[in-house]
Short mmCIF file of C-alpha atoms in Angstrom, two decimals:
data_model
loop_
_atom_site.label_atom_id
_atom_site.label_comp_id
_atom_site.label_asym_id
_atom_site.label_seq_id
_atom_site.Cartn_x
_atom_site.Cartn_y
_atom_site.Cartn_z
CA MET A 1 -86.36 67.34 94.52
CA GLN A 2 -82.88 67.51 92.95
CA ARG A 3 -81.62 64.25 91.51
CA GLY A 4 -78.40 63.01 90.02
CA PRO A 5 -77.77 60.10 87.63
CA CYS A 6 -80.13 57.12 87.84
CA GLY A 7 -82.74 59.12 89.72
CA ILE A 8 -80.63 59.27 92.88
CA SER A 9 -81.24 62.09 95.37
CA GLU A 10 -78.40 64.38 96.37
CA PHE A 11 -76.91 63.60 99.73
CA GLY A 12 -77.98 65.84 102.60
CA ARG A 13 -76.21 66.51 105.87
CA GLY A 14 -77.46 63.31 107.46
CA HIS A 15 -76.19 61.27 104.53
CA ALA A 16 -72.77 62.88 104.76
CA ALA A 17 -72.53 62.00 108.44
CA LEU A 18 -72.52 58.29 107.55
CA LEU A 19 -70.80 58.37 104.18
CA ALA A 20 -68.40 61.32 104.30
CA PRO A 21 -65.36 59.16 103.40
CA LEU A 22 -67.22 57.58 100.47
CA SER A 23 -69.32 60.46 99.18
CA PRO A 24 -66.92 61.55 96.38
CA PHE A 25 -67.06 58.07 94.88
CA LEU A 26 -70.82 57.69 95.36
CA ARG A 27 -71.47 60.99 93.58
CA HIS A 28 -69.05 60.24 90.73
CA PRO A 29 -69.16 56.46 90.29
CA ARG A 30 -67.70 56.52 86.78
CA LYS A 31 -64.36 57.96 87.89
CA GLY A 32 -61.80 55.20 87.72
CA HIS A 33 -62.03 52.03 89.71
CA VAL A 34 -62.09 53.49 93.21
CA MET A 35 -65.66 52.60 94.08
CA PRO A 36 -65.27 48.93 93.07
CA ALA A 37 -62.10 48.79 95.17
CA VAL A 38 -63.98 50.29 98.13
CA LEU A 39 -66.70 47.66 97.66
CA VAL A 40 -64.14 44.85 97.67
CA LEU A 41 -62.59 46.10 100.91
CA LEU A 42 -65.97 46.50 102.61
CA LEU A 43 -67.23 43.09 101.50
CA SER A 44 -63.99 41.49 102.65
CA GLY A 45 -64.58 43.06 106.05
CA THR A 46 -68.11 41.66 106.18
CA TRP A 47 -66.87 38.14 105.46
CA LEU A 48 -63.99 38.23 107.93
CA LEU A 49 -66.12 39.65 110.74
CA SER A 50 -69.07 37.38 109.95
CA GLY A 51 -66.76 34.36 109.93
CA ALA A 52 -65.44 35.31 113.36
CA LEU A 53 -68.91 35.91 114.79
CA VAL A 54 -70.52 32.67 113.60
CA THR A 55 -67.84 30.57 115.31
CA GLY A 56 -69.44 31.36 118.68
CA THR A 57 -72.89 32.65 117.79
CA ASP A 58 -75.74 31.05 115.86
CA PRO A 59 -75.49 32.16 112.20
CA LEU A 60 -79.16 33.14 112.06
CA ILE A 61 -78.70 35.43 115.09
CA VAL A 62 -75.83 37.14 113.26
CA ALA A 63 -77.96 37.41 110.11
CA VAL A 64 -81.00 38.97 111.76
CA GLY A 65 -78.87 41.17 114.01
CA ARG A 66 -76.72 42.66 111.28
CA THR A 67 -79.78 43.16 109.05
CA ALA A 68 -81.77 44.92 111.77
CA VAL A 69 -78.85 47.16 112.79
CA CYS A 70 -78.10 48.08 109.19
CA CYS A 71 -81.79 48.84 108.62
CA ALA A 72 -81.93 51.10 111.68
CA VAL A 73 -78.79 53.02 110.70
CA LEU A 74 -79.83 53.59 107.08
CA THR A 75 -83.37 54.51 108.11
CA ALA A 76 -82.07 57.13 110.54
CA VAL A 77 -79.79 58.60 107.89
CA ALA A 78 -82.45 58.63 105.17
CA ALA A 79 -85.07 60.14 107.50
CA SER A 80 -82.76 62.99 108.47
CA THR A 81 -83.72 65.01 105.38
CA VAL A 82 -87.03 66.02 103.80
CA ASP A 83 -86.11 64.44 100.47
CA GLY A 84 -85.02 61.26 102.26
CA ARG A 85 -88.34 60.93 104.08
CA ALA A 86 -90.26 61.45 100.83
CA ASP A 87 -88.20 58.76 99.09
CA LEU A 88 -88.73 56.37 101.99
CA ARG A 89 -92.49 56.77 101.64
CA ARG A 90 -92.27 56.09 97.91
CA ALA A 91 -90.23 52.94 98.48
CA ALA A 92 -92.61 51.69 101.18
CA ALA A 93 -95.55 52.14 98.78
CA ARG A 94 -94.40 49.01 96.89
CA PRO A 95 -94.88 46.25 99.49
CA GLY A 96 -94.94 43.33 97.06
CA THR A 97 -91.61 44.29 95.56
CA ALA A 98 -90.15 44.98 99.01
CA TRP A 99 -91.05 41.54 100.36
CA LEU A 100 -89.80 39.73 97.24
CA LEU A 101 -86.50 41.57 97.09
CA GLY A 102 -86.09 41.40 100.85
CA LEU A 103 -86.33 37.62 100.57
CA LEU A 104 -84.07 37.16 97.55
CA GLY A 105 -81.39 39.73 98.28
CA PHE A 106 -81.19 39.79 102.04
CA ALA A 107 -83.06 37.17 104.10
CA GLY A 108 -82.40 34.22 101.81
CA TYR A 109 -78.91 35.36 100.94
CA ALA A 110 -77.89 36.01 104.54
CA ALA A 111 -79.37 32.74 105.83
CA GLY A 112 -77.82 30.67 103.05
CA THR A 113 -74.32 32.10 103.31
CA LEU A 114 -74.11 32.27 107.10
CA LEU A 115 -75.46 28.73 107.53
CA ALA A 116 -72.86 27.58 105.00
CA ILE A 117 -69.84 29.15 106.73
CA PRO A 118 -69.74 26.70 109.70
CA ARG A 119 -70.03 23.78 107.25
CA ILE A 120 -67.57 24.71 104.51
CA GLY A 121 -65.58 27.66 105.86
CA THR A 122 -65.43 31.35 105.03
CA SER A 123 -63.15 31.20 101.99
CA LEU A 124 -64.98 28.37 100.22
CA THR A 125 -68.35 30.01 100.93
CA ASN A 126 -67.07 33.30 99.57
CA LEU A 127 -65.63 31.60 96.50
CA VAL A 128 -69.01 30.14 95.56
CA VAL A 129 -70.55 33.59 96.07
CA ALA A 130 -67.86 34.99 93.78
CA LEU A 131 -69.31 32.85 90.99
CA MET A 132 -72.27 35.23 90.99
CA PRO A 133 -71.10 36.87 87.72
CA CYS A 134 -71.58 33.54 85.98
CA ALA A 135 -74.98 33.12 87.61
CA SER A 136 -75.86 36.68 86.62
CA VAL A 137 -74.94 36.02 82.98
CA ALA A 138 -77.15 32.92 82.96
CA VAL A 139 -80.06 34.58 84.78
CA GLY A 140 -79.87 37.68 82.60
CA THR A 141 -79.85 35.63 79.40
CA LEU A 142 -82.65 33.28 80.43
CA PHE A 143 -85.05 35.64 82.19
CA PHE A 144 -84.18 39.28 81.48
CA ALA A 145 -83.26 39.36 77.78
CA GLU A 146 -79.66 40.34 78.55
CA ARG A 147 -77.30 39.51 75.69
CA SER A 148 -74.09 37.69 76.52
CA GLY A 149 -71.64 37.36 73.66
CA PRO A 150 -68.90 34.75 73.17
CA ARG A 151 -66.47 36.78 75.28
CA LYS A 152 -68.74 36.73 78.33
CA ALA A 153 -69.66 33.08 77.84
CA ALA A 154 -66.01 32.03 77.57
CA GLY A 155 -65.12 34.05 80.64
CA ALA A 156 -67.94 32.48 82.64
CA VAL A 157 -66.86 28.95 81.68
CA LEU A 158 -63.22 29.69 82.52
CA ALA A 159 -64.11 31.20 85.88
CA CYS A 160 -66.40 28.29 86.78
CA ALA A 161 -63.74 25.73 85.86
CA ALA A 162 -61.09 27.48 87.96
CA ALA A 163 -63.47 27.91 90.88
CA ALA A 164 -64.43 24.23 90.75
CA GLY A 165 -60.75 23.33 90.94
CA TYR A 166 -60.27 25.68 93.88
CA ALA A 167 -63.24 24.13 95.66
CA ALA A 168 -61.83 20.65 95.01
CA LEU A 169 -58.69 21.63 96.89
CA GLY A 170 -60.85 22.12 99.98
CA ALA A 171 -59.79 25.76 100.42
CA ASP A 172 -60.10 26.40 104.18
CA ALA A 173 -62.59 23.62 104.92
CA ASP A 174 -61.47 20.02 105.28
CA ASP A 175 -65.04 18.90 106.05
CA ALA A 176 -66.85 20.58 103.13
CA ASP A 177 -70.24 18.97 102.64
CA GLY A 178 -72.97 18.99 100.05
CA VAL A 179 -75.52 20.77 102.23
CA GLY A 180 -73.20 23.72 102.81
CA LEU A 181 -72.42 24.01 99.11
CA LEU A 182 -76.12 23.78 98.24
CA LEU A 183 -77.01 26.52 100.73
CA VAL A 184 -74.47 29.00 99.40
CA ALA A 185 -75.24 28.11 95.76
CA ALA A 186 -78.95 28.81 96.32
CA ALA A 187 -78.09 32.09 98.02
CA THR A 188 -75.86 33.07 95.10
CA VAL A 189 -78.53 32.42 92.47
CA ALA A 190 -81.12 34.26 94.58
CA PHE A 191 -78.93 37.36 94.74
CA ALA A 192 -78.24 37.18 91.00
CA VAL A 193 -82.00 37.32 90.37
CA TYR A 194 -82.29 40.10 92.95
CA GLY A 195 -79.81 42.33 91.10
CA PHE A 196 -81.85 42.32 87.90
CA LEU A 197 -85.18 42.76 89.68
CA TYR A 198 -83.80 45.63 91.75
CA ARG A 199 -82.55 47.47 88.68
CA GLU A 200 -85.78 46.75 86.80
CA ARG A 201 -88.27 47.75 89.49
CA LEU A 202 -86.56 50.27 91.78
CA SER A 203 -84.01 52.14 89.66
CA GLY A 204 -86.02 55.36 90.01
CA LEU A 205 -85.37 55.55 93.75
CA PRO A 206 -82.07 56.20 95.56
CA PRO A 207 -80.50 53.20 97.31
CA LEU A 208 -80.59 55.06 100.61
CA ALA A 209 -84.40 55.09 100.43
CA VAL A 210 -84.84 51.58 99.07
CA LEU A 211 -82.46 49.72 101.36
CA PRO A 212 -84.20 50.51 104.69
CA VAL A 213 -87.49 49.17 103.32
CA LEU A 214 -85.92 46.00 101.91
CA LEU A 215 -83.89 45.42 105.09
CA ALA A 216 -87.01 45.87 107.23
CA ALA A 217 -88.78 43.18 105.21
CA ALA A 218 -85.72 40.93 105.47
CA THR A 219 -85.57 41.40 109.25
CA CYS A 220 -89.20 40.32 109.56
CA LEU A 221 -88.44 37.22 107.45
CA LEU A 222 -85.30 36.30 109.38
CA LEU A 223 -86.63 36.87 112.90
CA PRO A 224 -88.89 33.78 113.07
CA MET A 225 -85.98 31.62 111.89
CA ALA A 226 -83.60 33.09 114.47
CA LEU A 227 -86.03 33.27 117.40
CA PRO A 228 -85.43 29.74 118.75
CA ALA A 229 -81.68 30.33 118.83
CA LEU A 230 -82.15 33.78 120.38
CA ILE A 231 -84.17 32.26 123.21
CA ALA A 232 -82.01 29.18 123.75
CA HIS A 233 -78.58 30.73 123.21
CA PRO A 234 -78.67 34.54 123.32
CA PRO A 235 -75.50 36.26 122.09
CA THR A 236 -72.89 37.40 124.58
CA PRO A 237 -72.28 41.14 125.09
CA ALA A 238 -69.10 40.86 123.01
CA ALA A 239 -70.95 39.12 120.18
CA THR A 240 -73.73 41.71 120.35
CA GLY A 241 -71.18 44.49 120.01
CA GLY A 242 -69.60 42.72 117.06
CA ILE A 243 -72.98 42.38 115.35
CA VAL A 244 -73.67 46.09 115.86
CA VAL A 245 -70.30 47.02 114.34
CA LEU A 246 -70.88 44.59 111.46
CA GLY A 247 -74.28 46.03 110.60
CA ALA A 248 -73.62 49.71 111.20
CA ALA A 249 -70.02 50.30 110.19
CA VAL A 250 -69.43 47.65 107.52
CA TYR A 251 -72.69 46.50 105.94
CA ALA A 252 -74.40 49.90 105.73
CA PRO A 253 -71.74 51.53 103.50
CA ALA A 254 -71.14 48.25 101.64
CA TYR A 255 -74.81 47.95 100.67
CA LEU A 256 -74.94 51.58 99.49
CA VAL A 257 -71.85 51.22 97.30
CA GLN A 258 -73.05 47.86 95.96
CA HIS A 259 -76.48 49.14 94.98
CA ARG A 260 -75.10 52.30 93.40
CA LEU A 261 -72.87 50.11 91.23
CA ILE A 262 -75.83 47.92 90.25
CA LEU A 263 -77.67 50.99 88.98
CA VAL A 264 -74.72 52.54 87.18
CA ARG A 265 -72.76 49.54 85.85
CA GLY A 266 -75.29 46.70 86.03
CA PRO A 267 -75.68 43.47 88.03
CA VAL A 268 -73.08 41.45 86.10
CA PHE A 269 -70.32 44.03 86.55
CA THR A 270 -71.15 44.49 90.23
CA ALA A 271 -71.15 40.76 90.83
CA ALA A 272 -67.86 40.37 88.98
CA VAL A 273 -66.16 43.00 91.12
CA GLN A 274 -66.79 40.71 94.07
CA LEU A 275 -64.48 38.06 92.63
CA ALA A 276 -61.60 40.01 94.13
CA VAL A 277 -63.06 39.36 97.58
CA PRO A 278 -61.79 35.72 97.90
CA PHE A 279 -58.23 36.97 97.41
CA THR A 280 -58.67 39.51 100.19
CA VAL A 281 -60.53 37.14 102.51
CA ARG A 282 -58.00 34.35 101.95
CA LEU A 283 -55.13 36.69 102.74
CA GLY A 284 -57.10 38.04 105.71
CA ASP A 285 -57.61 34.52 107.06
CA TRP A 286 -53.89 33.92 106.69
CA ALA A 287 -53.00 37.23 108.37
CA LEU A 288 -55.37 36.43 111.25
CA ASP A 289 -53.77 32.97 111.59
CA THR A 290 -57.11 31.23 111.01
CA ALA A 291 -55.86 29.47 107.86
CA PRO A 292 -52.47 28.42 106.43
CA ALA A 293 -50.72 30.40 103.73
CA PRO A 294 -52.28 30.00 100.26
CA SER A 295 -50.66 27.25 98.26
CA PRO A 296 -49.29 27.87 94.75
CA ALA A 297 -52.17 25.81 93.32
CA GLU A 298 -54.74 27.97 95.13
CA LEU A 299 -53.12 31.16 93.90
CA LEU A 300 -52.95 29.88 90.33
CA LEU A 301 -56.61 28.82 90.27
CA LEU A 302 -57.73 32.09 91.82
CA ALA A 303 -55.74 34.01 89.20
CA VAL A 304 -57.31 31.97 86.38
CA CYS A 305 -60.74 32.55 87.90
CA CYS A 306 -60.04 36.28 88.02
CA GLY A 307 -58.99 36.21 84.37
CA GLY A 308 -62.25 34.54 83.42
CA ILE A 309 -64.28 37.17 85.22
CA ALA A 310 -62.24 39.89 83.52
CA LEU A 311 -63.49 38.55 80.19
CA VAL A 312 -67.03 38.95 81.52
CA THR A 313 -66.64 42.48 82.82
CA VAL A 314 -63.81 44.41 81.17
CA GLN A 315 -65.05 46.28 78.10
CA PRO A 316 -62.84 46.72 75.03
CA GLN A 317 -61.40 50.23 74.81
CA ALA A 318 -63.44 51.18 71.73
CA ARG A 319 -66.72 50.16 73.37
CA LEU A 320 -65.74 51.87 76.65
CA ALA A 321 -64.98 55.13 74.80
CA ALA A 322 -68.32 54.94 73.00
CA ALA A 323 -70.15 54.41 76.31
CA GLU A 324 -68.53 57.53 77.74
#
């Protein structure tokens, strides 16, 4: 079996059918900043579409639906080649890891964030999620022997302070409550832990083989939680179509890009890239006329937050040249 960097299988014809627009960046992730930019755009799309769907559909229905659809699409693509089927079998041979990571990175994360959106709004939910770099620095230092120097620590503190100020402004939610903030905070920490465990335990397998197994476990975990809502208030045909588009066309490529970045650049960098998402989501909300124009104070705090995360993620030129 031919493999590229990080033990990742070469894409076959079935892979190209799904990821043709992204394949140059997935094969050469170190070239520039294109892949992080693609990830930001895809994640912004997931938040905007998820926010629209949960206004008329139970959040847990959206969570289990998008997870199941994404699982089906990625499974079909992975199973379209001999190498893909072999990698799927290898990933499925680790059930304990699959269930744990399915809970931390998908079921728990999806439930926490989607249940938070109706309570505190899309932008505020996404802002708390954008603090994941700070959570990743803390989790890596405490549990995974990851060293964080003064530069990273200062950046994390600056980003947290700016984000707290942004949250205090209310962002797009006048009725923000403690339960919603607690839900999204728990989801954020869970995904921070997930990033390190994924890199530690499954780095030898391509994301396209790992993700279907983890998403299958997450679907099984989410289904019992969503079943009462599915029976009592089934989604409309329009909502069902939106969930299919969300899972197949947005989440599937987003997950692949995200997990490739985790393997190549690490969990902290990947999490930090996502700080650009609140800017995009906030502007998207404004463009869709679902929120007023950002105030100068919001823009200032978001810029300061972005500067803090840059301290966490941007390597000095000398160190970057040495890494290359």
